[in-house]
Amino acid sequence: RCRRRSRRTCGHQRGRRLLKIDTLTARVDAELAAMHRAPIATPTILWHQPPVLALQRVRGRSLSDLGGSSTTAVSWMAAGAVARELHEHPMSGSWRAWHSADDGILDGECQWLVDRKITSPEVVEAGRKLVKALNRPHETVVIHGDFQASHVFVEDGAVTAVIDWVDATVMDPLLDLAVLTIDHPQRLGDVVAGYGRHIDREVVRGWWALRRLMSIRWCVRHEIDASGAVASLETLVRPA
C-alpha cells in the first residue's frame, strides 16, 4: 500500500475539531465548494481562516480502520449506496475538470519501474493491458475523486460522513469504486451490492492497475514504503 500525502497539507485533531492546514488557497476553495454542493454527509465546517480550515470531528470509524472484518459487509454496502447517491446527483454549479494522465506520462512511469527493476517487465506490461479497459465510452458524473476507505466514516452500518473533498471532479464513476476498494479488493462485491447497479469489473481492475503504475515512483521519491503497492500490482496481474 502506498498513500499520497501532500507536504502542503496536514491535519490536527483537537478535541471535537479537526484543524486542516493547506497553504494552497485554490485547493481549500475547491474543497469547500464541493462540500457545500455534495448531496451526501460531509464534516460540518466550523470556521475557515486561511490557511486553517476547522471541521467538526465526525462520528464512527473509517472503513480502513474496520479492515477486513467479516462483520462489516453492511458498512461496505452502505459506502456503495452513498457513492451511487453522489453519482446520481445533478451536476449543478461548477466542478473542477479532471486532468487524466496521458499515455506519455504512463509510458514514463512504466519505463521507470522496469529500469529500476522495481518489478518485472512482464508485470508492467500485464498492468498496461488491464489499463486498456478504461478506453471505452462512459457516463460523466460528479465523483469524490479520492474515495478511499480512510475517507469514509461509518457507524452502526451507516455512513456518517465522507471527508477530504479536494479532488472532487467530473469523471467516470467507476474511479470512485476503484479507489474505495483498491486496498480491499475482497470488498468489491459488497460495494457493488450497495451501489445497486451493474458495473464492469474489468474497468475497476483497470483503474486499480493505473493507480498502482502511476503511484509507485511517487512513493519511492517521497521515502514512502511502496512494497505493498508493488505486491498488489503483481497480485492483480497474476493469472487466476
PDB file of C-alpha atoms in Angstrom:
ATOM      1  CA  ARG A   1       0.000   0.000   0.000  1.00  0.00           C
ATOM      2  CA  CYS A   2       1.200   3.476  -0.762  1.00  0.00           C
ATOM      3  CA  ARG A   3      -0.635   6.588   0.372  1.00  0.00           C
ATOM      4  CA  ARG A   4      -0.042  10.054  -1.027  1.00  0.00           C
ATOM      5  CA  ARG A   5       0.198  12.950   1.371  1.00  0.00           C
ATOM      6  CA  SER A   6       0.867  16.496   0.281  1.00  0.00           C
ATOM      7  CA  ARG A   7       3.622  18.314   2.130  1.00  0.00           C
ATOM      8  CA  ARG A   8       1.429  21.400   1.837  1.00  0.00           C
ATOM      9  CA  THR A   9      -1.431  19.813   3.763  1.00  0.00           C
ATOM     10  CA  CYS A  10      -1.729  18.434   7.269  1.00  0.00           C
ATOM     11  CA  GLY A  11      -4.415  17.842   9.846  1.00  0.00           C
ATOM     12  CA  HIS A  12      -4.513  18.014  13.622  1.00  0.00           C
ATOM     13  CA  GLN A  13      -7.189  16.574  15.915  1.00  0.00           C
ATOM     14  CA  ARG A  14      -8.022  18.930  18.771  1.00  0.00           C
ATOM     15  CA  GLY A  15     -10.886  17.808  20.967  1.00  0.00           C
ATOM     16  CA  ARG A  16     -14.030  17.792  18.859  1.00  0.00           C
ATOM     17  CA  ARG A  17     -12.363  19.615  15.980  1.00  0.00           C
ATOM     18  CA  LEU A  18     -10.121  18.695  13.091  1.00  0.00           C
ATOM     19  CA  LEU A  19      -7.844  21.534  12.017  1.00  0.00           C
ATOM     20  CA  LYS A  20      -6.811  21.120   8.397  1.00  0.00           C
ATOM     21  CA  ILE A  21      -3.938  23.296   7.208  1.00  0.00           C
ATOM     22  CA  ASP A  22      -3.389  23.849   3.494  1.00  0.00           C
ATOM     23  CA  THR A  23      -1.255  26.648   2.109  1.00  0.00           C
ATOM     24  CA  LEU A  24      -2.806  26.413  -1.362  1.00  0.00           C
ATOM     25  CA  THR A  25      -5.900  28.618  -1.276  1.00  0.00           C
ATOM     26  CA  ALA A  26      -7.289  27.194  -4.511  1.00  0.00           C
ATOM     27  CA  ARG A  27      -7.323  23.691  -3.055  1.00  0.00           C
ATOM     28  CA  VAL A  28      -9.214  24.804   0.037  1.00  0.00           C
ATOM     29  CA  ASP A  29     -11.696  26.808  -2.032  1.00  0.00           C
ATOM     30  CA  ALA A  30     -12.348  23.772  -4.242  1.00  0.00           C
ATOM     31  CA  GLU A  31     -12.883  21.544  -1.223  1.00  0.00           C
ATOM     32  CA  LEU A  32     -15.288  23.979   0.453  1.00  0.00           C
ATOM     33  CA  ALA A  33     -17.301  24.360  -2.743  1.00  0.00           C
ATOM     34  CA  ALA A  34     -17.522  20.597  -3.194  1.00  0.00           C
ATOM     35  CA  MET A  35     -18.621  20.033   0.409  1.00  0.00           C
ATOM     36  CA  HIS A  36     -21.358  22.666   0.092  1.00  0.00           C
ATOM     37  CA  ARG A  37     -22.745  21.038  -3.066  1.00  0.00           C
ATOM     38  CA  ALA A  38     -22.325  17.390  -2.096  1.00  0.00           C
ATOM     39  CA  PRO A  39     -25.635  15.526  -1.617  1.00  0.00           C
ATOM     40  CA  ILE A  40     -24.121  13.179   0.965  1.00  0.00           C
ATOM     41  CA  ALA A  41     -22.927  13.703   4.541  1.00  0.00           C
ATOM     42  CA  THR A  42     -19.729  15.751   4.921  1.00  0.00           C
ATOM     43  CA  PRO A  43     -17.997  17.151   8.021  1.00  0.00           C
ATOM     44  CA  THR A  44     -19.555  20.272   9.476  1.00  0.00           C
ATOM     45  CA  ILE A  45     -17.476  23.348   8.678  1.00  0.00           C
ATOM     46  CA  LEU A  46     -16.835  25.311  11.892  1.00  0.00           C
ATOM     47  CA  TRP A  47     -14.725  28.139  10.506  1.00  0.00           C
ATOM     48  CA  HIS A  48     -12.179  28.976   7.844  1.00  0.00           C
ATOM     49  CA  GLN A  49      -9.277  31.350   8.447  1.00  0.00           C
ATOM     50  CA  PRO A  50      -6.679  30.679   5.713  1.00  0.00           C
ATOM     51  CA  PRO A  51      -4.651  28.585   5.765  1.00  0.00           C
ATOM     52  CA  VAL A  52      -6.627  26.787   8.500  1.00  0.00           C
ATOM     53  CA  LEU A  53      -9.960  25.033   7.974  1.00  0.00           C
ATOM     54  CA  ALA A  54     -11.730  23.851  11.137  1.00  0.00           C
ATOM     55  CA  LEU A  55     -14.079  20.892  10.774  1.00  0.00           C
ATOM     56  CA  GLN A  56     -16.187  19.139  13.364  1.00  0.00           C
ATOM     57  CA  ARG A  57     -14.996  15.623  14.051  1.00  0.00           C
ATOM     58  CA  VAL A  58     -17.242  13.003  12.515  1.00  0.00           C
ATOM     59  CA  ARG A  59     -18.828  10.076  14.301  1.00  0.00           C
ATOM     60  CA  GLY A  60     -17.771   6.498  13.772  1.00  0.00           C
ATOM     61  CA  ARG A  61     -14.691   4.892  12.303  1.00  0.00           C
ATOM     62  CA  SER A  62     -13.260   4.832   8.820  1.00  0.00           C
ATOM     63  CA  LEU A  63     -13.730   1.776   6.656  1.00  0.00           C
ATOM     64  CA  SER A  64      -9.966   1.322   6.589  1.00  0.00           C
ATOM     65  CA  ASP A  65      -9.989   1.021  10.387  1.00  0.00           C
ATOM     66  CA  LEU A  66     -12.649  -1.672  10.156  1.00  0.00           C
ATOM     67  CA  GLY A  67     -10.451  -3.508   7.671  1.00  0.00           C
ATOM     68  CA  GLY A  68     -11.420  -6.957   6.516  1.00  0.00           C
ATOM     69  CA  SER A  69     -13.624  -7.953   9.423  1.00  0.00           C
ATOM     70  CA  SER A  70     -16.373 -10.316   8.288  1.00  0.00           C
ATOM     71  CA  THR A  71     -18.882  -8.295  10.326  1.00  0.00           C
ATOM     72  CA  THR A  72     -18.537  -5.132   8.257  1.00  0.00           C
ATOM     73  CA  ALA A  73     -20.150  -6.156   4.943  1.00  0.00           C
ATOM     74  CA  VAL A  74     -23.116  -3.895   5.657  1.00  0.00           C
ATOM     75  CA  SER A  75     -20.789  -0.918   6.099  1.00  0.00           C
ATOM     76  CA  TRP A  76     -19.133  -1.509   2.729  1.00  0.00           C
ATOM     77  CA  MET A  77     -22.573  -1.847   1.143  1.00  0.00           C
ATOM     78  CA  ALA A  78     -23.530   1.477   2.734  1.00  0.00           C
ATOM     79  CA  ALA A  79     -20.448   3.070   1.187  1.00  0.00           C
ATOM     80  CA  GLY A  80     -21.509   1.754  -2.211  1.00  0.00           C
ATOM     81  CA  ALA A  81     -25.004   3.199  -1.751  1.00  0.00           C
ATOM     82  CA  VAL A  82     -23.563   6.604  -0.817  1.00  0.00           C
ATOM     83  CA  ALA A  83     -21.337   6.552  -3.892  1.00  0.00           C
ATOM     84  CA  ARG A  84     -24.368   5.977  -6.108  1.00  0.00           C
ATOM     85  CA  GLU A  85     -26.226   8.817  -4.386  1.00  0.00           C
ATOM     86  CA  LEU A  86     -23.339  11.140  -5.201  1.00  0.00           C
ATOM     87  CA  HIS A  87     -23.024   9.907  -8.777  1.00  0.00           C
ATOM     88  CA  GLU A  88     -26.726  10.345  -9.496  1.00  0.00           C
ATOM     89  CA  HIS A  89     -26.852  13.878  -8.148  1.00  0.00           C
ATOM     90  CA  PRO A  90     -27.385  16.571 -10.829  1.00  0.00           C
ATOM     91  CA  MET A  91     -24.189  18.377 -11.790  1.00  0.00           C
ATOM     92  CA  SER A  92     -25.230  21.846 -10.609  1.00  0.00           C
ATOM     93  CA  GLY A  93     -22.655  24.588 -10.300  1.00  0.00           C
ATOM     94  CA  SER A  94     -19.055  24.473 -11.492  1.00  0.00           C
ATOM     95  CA  TRP A  95     -16.894  21.433 -10.812  1.00  0.00           C
ATOM     96  CA  ARG A  96     -13.172  21.224 -11.350  1.00  0.00           C
ATOM     97  CA  ALA A  97     -12.265  19.441 -14.579  1.00  0.00           C
ATOM     98  CA  TRP A  98     -10.444  16.133 -14.461  1.00  0.00           C
ATOM     99  CA  HIS A  99      -6.920  16.076 -15.851  1.00  0.00           C
ATOM    100  CA  SER A 100      -6.013  12.488 -16.632  1.00  0.00           C
ATOM    101  CA  ALA A 101      -2.532  11.178 -17.229  1.00  0.00           C
ATOM    102  CA  ASP A 102      -1.762  10.855 -20.914  1.00  0.00           C
ATOM    103  CA  ASP A 103      -0.079   7.850 -22.485  1.00  0.00           C
ATOM    104  CA  GLY A 104       3.277   9.602 -22.475  1.00  0.00           C
ATOM    105  CA  ILE A 105       3.240  10.017 -18.701  1.00  0.00           C
ATOM    106  CA  LEU A 106       2.190   6.386 -18.217  1.00  0.00           C
ATOM    107  CA  ASP A 107       4.987   5.303 -20.586  1.00  0.00           C
ATOM    108  CA  GLY A 108       7.491   7.139 -18.418  1.00  0.00           C
ATOM    109  CA  GLU A 109       6.227   5.639 -15.168  1.00  0.00           C
ATOM    110  CA  CYS A 110       6.269   2.131 -16.608  1.00  0.00           C
ATOM    111  CA  GLN A 111       9.776   2.549 -18.028  1.00  0.00           C
ATOM    112  CA  TRP A 112      10.999   3.791 -14.647  1.00  0.00           C
ATOM    113  CA  LEU A 113       9.605   0.672 -12.948  1.00  0.00           C
ATOM    114  CA  VAL A 114      11.433  -1.555 -15.422  1.00  0.00           C
ATOM    115  CA  ASP A 115      14.704   0.412 -15.446  1.00  0.00           C
ATOM    116  CA  ARG A 116      14.911   0.408 -11.633  1.00  0.00           C
ATOM    117  CA  LYS A 117      13.930  -3.284 -11.525  1.00  0.00           C
ATOM    118  CA  ILE A 118      11.085  -2.414  -9.156  1.00  0.00           C
ATOM    119  CA  THR A 119       9.120  -5.234 -10.772  1.00  0.00           C
ATOM    120  CA  SER A 120       9.423  -7.322 -13.906  1.00  0.00           C
ATOM    121  CA  PRO A 121       8.706  -6.089 -17.451  1.00  0.00           C
ATOM    122  CA  GLU A 122       6.047  -8.808 -17.679  1.00  0.00           C
ATOM    123  CA  VAL A 123       4.172  -7.414 -14.679  1.00  0.00           C
ATOM    124  CA  VAL A 124       4.316  -3.879 -16.066  1.00  0.00           C
ATOM    125  CA  GLU A 125       3.067  -4.990 -19.468  1.00  0.00           C
ATOM    126  CA  ALA A 126       0.253  -7.013 -17.910  1.00  0.00           C
ATOM    127  CA  GLY A 127      -0.731  -3.956 -15.888  1.00  0.00           C
ATOM    128  CA  ARG A 128      -0.843  -1.843 -19.027  1.00  0.00           C
ATOM    129  CA  LYS A 129      -3.125  -4.370 -20.682  1.00  0.00           C
ATOM    130  CA  LEU A 130      -5.557  -4.005 -17.781  1.00  0.00           C
ATOM    131  CA  VAL A 131      -5.462  -0.213 -18.157  1.00  0.00           C
ATOM    132  CA  LYS A 132      -6.756  -0.578 -21.730  1.00  0.00           C
ATOM    133  CA  ALA A 133     -10.178  -1.427 -20.267  1.00  0.00           C
ATOM    134  CA  LEU A 134     -10.525   2.286 -19.444  1.00  0.00           C
ATOM    135  CA  ASN A 135     -10.653   3.179 -23.132  1.00  0.00           C
ATOM    136  CA  ARG A 136     -14.402   2.883 -23.536  1.00  0.00           C
ATOM    137  CA  PRO A 137     -17.410   5.204 -23.589  1.00  0.00           C
ATOM    138  CA  HIS A 138     -18.622   6.046 -20.095  1.00  0.00           C
ATOM    139  CA  GLU A 139     -21.005   8.376 -18.348  1.00  0.00           C
ATOM    140  CA  THR A 140     -19.608  11.532 -16.783  1.00  0.00           C
ATOM    141  CA  VAL A 141     -20.784  12.349 -13.270  1.00  0.00           C
ATOM    142  CA  VAL A 142     -19.653  14.155 -10.137  1.00  0.00           C
ATOM    143  CA  ILE A 143     -17.228  11.964  -8.216  1.00  0.00           C
ATOM    144  CA  HIS A 144     -15.368  12.374  -4.948  1.00  0.00           C
ATOM    145  CA  GLY A 145     -12.053  11.733  -6.674  1.00  0.00           C
ATOM    146  CA  ASP A 146     -10.257  10.264  -3.636  1.00  0.00           C
ATOM    147  CA  PHE A 147     -12.954   7.966  -2.277  1.00  0.00           C
ATOM    148  CA  GLN A 148     -10.552   5.795  -0.330  1.00  0.00           C
ATOM    149  CA  ALA A 149     -11.669   3.718   2.631  1.00  0.00           C
ATOM    150  CA  SER A 150      -9.928   6.027   5.100  1.00  0.00           C
ATOM    151  CA  HIS A 151     -12.173   8.886   3.933  1.00  0.00           C
ATOM    152  CA  VAL A 152     -15.483   7.069   4.515  1.00  0.00           C
ATOM    153  CA  PHE A 153     -16.704   7.007   8.118  1.00  0.00           C
ATOM    154  CA  VAL A 154     -19.390   4.610   9.304  1.00  0.00           C
ATOM    155  CA  GLU A 155     -21.267   3.844  12.479  1.00  0.00           C
ATOM    156  CA  ASP A 156     -23.762   1.005  13.052  1.00  0.00           C
ATOM    157  CA  GLY A 157     -23.655   0.100   9.371  1.00  0.00           C
ATOM    158  CA  ALA A 158     -24.437   3.626   8.108  1.00  0.00           C
ATOM    159  CA  VAL A 159     -22.128   6.234   6.571  1.00  0.00           C
ATOM    160  CA  THR A 160     -21.779   9.218   8.904  1.00  0.00           C
ATOM    161  CA  ALA A 161     -19.560  11.361   6.671  1.00  0.00           C
ATOM    162  CA  VAL A 162     -17.175  11.377   3.736  1.00  0.00           C
ATOM    163  CA  ILE A 163     -14.126  13.597   4.226  1.00  0.00           C
ATOM    164  CA  ASP A 164     -11.380  15.198   2.077  1.00  0.00           C
ATOM    165  CA  TRP A 165     -13.192  16.623  -0.959  1.00  0.00           C
ATOM    166  CA  VAL A 166     -10.301  18.483  -2.551  1.00  0.00           C
ATOM    167  CA  ASP A 167     -10.164  16.088  -5.532  1.00  0.00           C
ATOM    168  CA  ALA A 168     -13.899  16.213  -6.337  1.00  0.00           C
ATOM    169  CA  THR A 169     -14.374  16.419 -10.092  1.00  0.00           C
ATOM    170  CA  VAL A 170     -16.478  15.274 -13.046  1.00  0.00           C
ATOM    171  CA  MET A 171     -15.350  11.885 -14.287  1.00  0.00           C
ATOM    172  CA  ASP A 172     -16.007   8.155 -14.710  1.00  0.00           C
ATOM    173  CA  PRO A 173     -17.973   6.985 -11.625  1.00  0.00           C
ATOM    174  CA  LEU A 174     -16.105   3.687 -11.505  1.00  0.00           C
ATOM    175  CA  LEU A 175     -12.980   5.548 -10.418  1.00  0.00           C
ATOM    176  CA  ASP A 176     -14.596   6.163  -7.015  1.00  0.00           C
ATOM    177  CA  LEU A 177     -15.442   2.478  -6.606  1.00  0.00           C
ATOM    178  CA  ALA A 178     -11.918   1.510  -7.638  1.00  0.00           C
ATOM    179  CA  VAL A 179     -10.254   3.907  -5.185  1.00  0.00           C
ATOM    180  CA  LEU A 180     -12.552   2.683  -2.397  1.00  0.00           C
ATOM    181  CA  THR A 181     -11.588  -0.959  -2.916  1.00  0.00           C
ATOM    182  CA  ILE A 182      -8.024  -0.832  -4.221  1.00  0.00           C
ATOM    183  CA  ASP A 183      -6.610  -1.856  -0.833  1.00  0.00           C
ATOM    184  CA  HIS A 184      -9.624  -4.075  -0.083  1.00  0.00           C
ATOM    185  CA  PRO A 185     -10.395  -5.908  -3.362  1.00  0.00           C
ATOM    186  CA  GLN A 186     -12.276  -8.605  -1.495  1.00  0.00           C
ATOM    187  CA  ARG A 187     -14.881  -5.941  -0.633  1.00  0.00           C
ATOM    188  CA  LEU A 188     -15.737  -5.044  -4.223  1.00  0.00           C
ATOM    189  CA  GLY A 189     -18.726  -7.397  -4.189  1.00  0.00           C
ATOM    190  CA  ASP A 190     -20.180  -5.729  -1.094  1.00  0.00           C
ATOM    191  CA  VAL A 191     -19.626  -2.259  -2.570  1.00  0.00           C
ATOM    192  CA  VAL A 192     -21.280  -3.215  -5.870  1.00  0.00           C
ATOM    193  CA  ALA A 193     -24.222  -4.745  -3.996  1.00  0.00           C
ATOM    194  CA  GLY A 194     -24.733  -1.456  -2.177  1.00  0.00           C
ATOM    195  CA  TYR A 195     -24.215   0.522  -5.377  1.00  0.00           C
ATOM    196  CA  GLY A 196     -27.154  -1.346  -6.841  1.00  0.00           C
ATOM    197  CA  ARG A 197     -26.117  -1.091 -10.486  1.00  0.00           C
ATOM    198  CA  HIS A 198     -24.293  -3.390 -12.852  1.00  0.00           C
ATOM    199  CA  ILE A 199     -20.668  -2.376 -13.276  1.00  0.00           C
ATOM    200  CA  ASP A 200     -17.873  -3.679 -15.463  1.00  0.00           C
ATOM    201  CA  ARG A 201     -15.384  -5.135 -13.003  1.00  0.00           C
ATOM    202  CA  GLU A 202     -12.657  -5.198 -15.627  1.00  0.00           C
ATOM    203  CA  VAL A 203     -12.864  -1.409 -15.718  1.00  0.00           C
ATOM    204  CA  VAL A 204     -12.420  -1.311 -11.937  1.00  0.00           C
ATOM    205  CA  ARG A 205      -9.381  -3.577 -12.337  1.00  0.00           C
ATOM    206  CA  GLY A 206      -8.106  -1.189 -14.983  1.00  0.00           C
ATOM    207  CA  TRP A 207      -8.339   1.726 -12.563  1.00  0.00           C
ATOM    208  CA  TRP A 208      -6.576  -0.367  -9.904  1.00  0.00           C
ATOM    209  CA  ALA A 209      -3.732  -1.075 -12.326  1.00  0.00           C
ATOM    210  CA  LEU A 210      -3.431   2.566 -13.404  1.00  0.00           C
ATOM    211  CA  ARG A 211      -3.346   3.797  -9.816  1.00  0.00           C
ATOM    212  CA  ARG A 212      -0.587   1.314  -8.948  1.00  0.00           C
ATOM    213  CA  LEU A 213       1.522   2.009 -12.037  1.00  0.00           C
ATOM    214  CA  MET A 214       1.270   5.775 -11.540  1.00  0.00           C
ATOM    215  CA  SER A 215       1.896   5.902  -7.781  1.00  0.00           C
ATOM    216  CA  ILE A 216       4.910   3.707  -7.069  1.00  0.00           C
ATOM    217  CA  ARG A 217       7.628   6.139  -8.221  1.00  0.00           C
ATOM    218  CA  TRP A 218       5.956   8.975  -6.273  1.00  0.00           C
ATOM    219  CA  CYS A 219       6.077   6.893  -3.119  1.00  0.00           C
ATOM    220  CA  VAL A 220       9.718   5.949  -3.603  1.00  0.00           C
ATOM    221  CA  ARG A 221      10.709   9.575  -4.224  1.00  0.00           C
ATOM    222  CA  HIS A 222       8.934  10.672  -1.047  1.00  0.00           C
ATOM    223  CA  GLU A 223      10.528   7.875   1.003  1.00  0.00           C
ATOM    224  CA  ILE A 224       7.227   6.066   1.477  1.00  0.00           C
ATOM    225  CA  ASP A 225       7.284   2.281   1.530  1.00  0.00           C
ATOM    226  CA  ALA A 226       5.920   1.152  -1.839  1.00  0.00           C
ATOM    227  CA  SER A 227       6.423  -2.580  -1.341  1.00  0.00           C
ATOM    228  CA  GLY A 228       2.726  -3.111  -0.653  1.00  0.00           C
ATOM    229  CA  ALA A 229       1.748  -1.293  -3.859  1.00  0.00           C
ATOM    230  CA  VAL A 230       4.221  -3.361  -5.880  1.00  0.00           C
ATOM    231  CA  ALA A 231       2.951  -6.598  -4.345  1.00  0.00           C
ATOM    232  CA  SER A 232      -0.638  -5.513  -5.023  1.00  0.00           C
ATOM    233  CA  LEU A 233       0.181  -4.838  -8.697  1.00  0.00           C
ATOM    234  CA  GLU A 234       1.856  -8.216  -9.040  1.00  0.00           C
ATOM    235  CA  THR A 235      -1.138  -9.945  -7.460  1.00  0.00           C
ATOM    236  CA  LEU A 236      -3.546  -8.019  -9.668  1.00  0.00           C
ATOM    237  CA  VAL A 237      -1.959  -9.159 -12.918  1.00  0.00           C
ATOM    238  CA  ARG A 238      -1.376 -12.739 -11.806  1.00  0.00           C
ATOM    239  CA  PRO A 239      -3.480 -15.207 -13.841  1.00  0.00           C
ATOM    240  CA  ALA A 240      -6.423 -16.580 -11.851  1.00  0.00           C
TER     241      ALA A 240
END
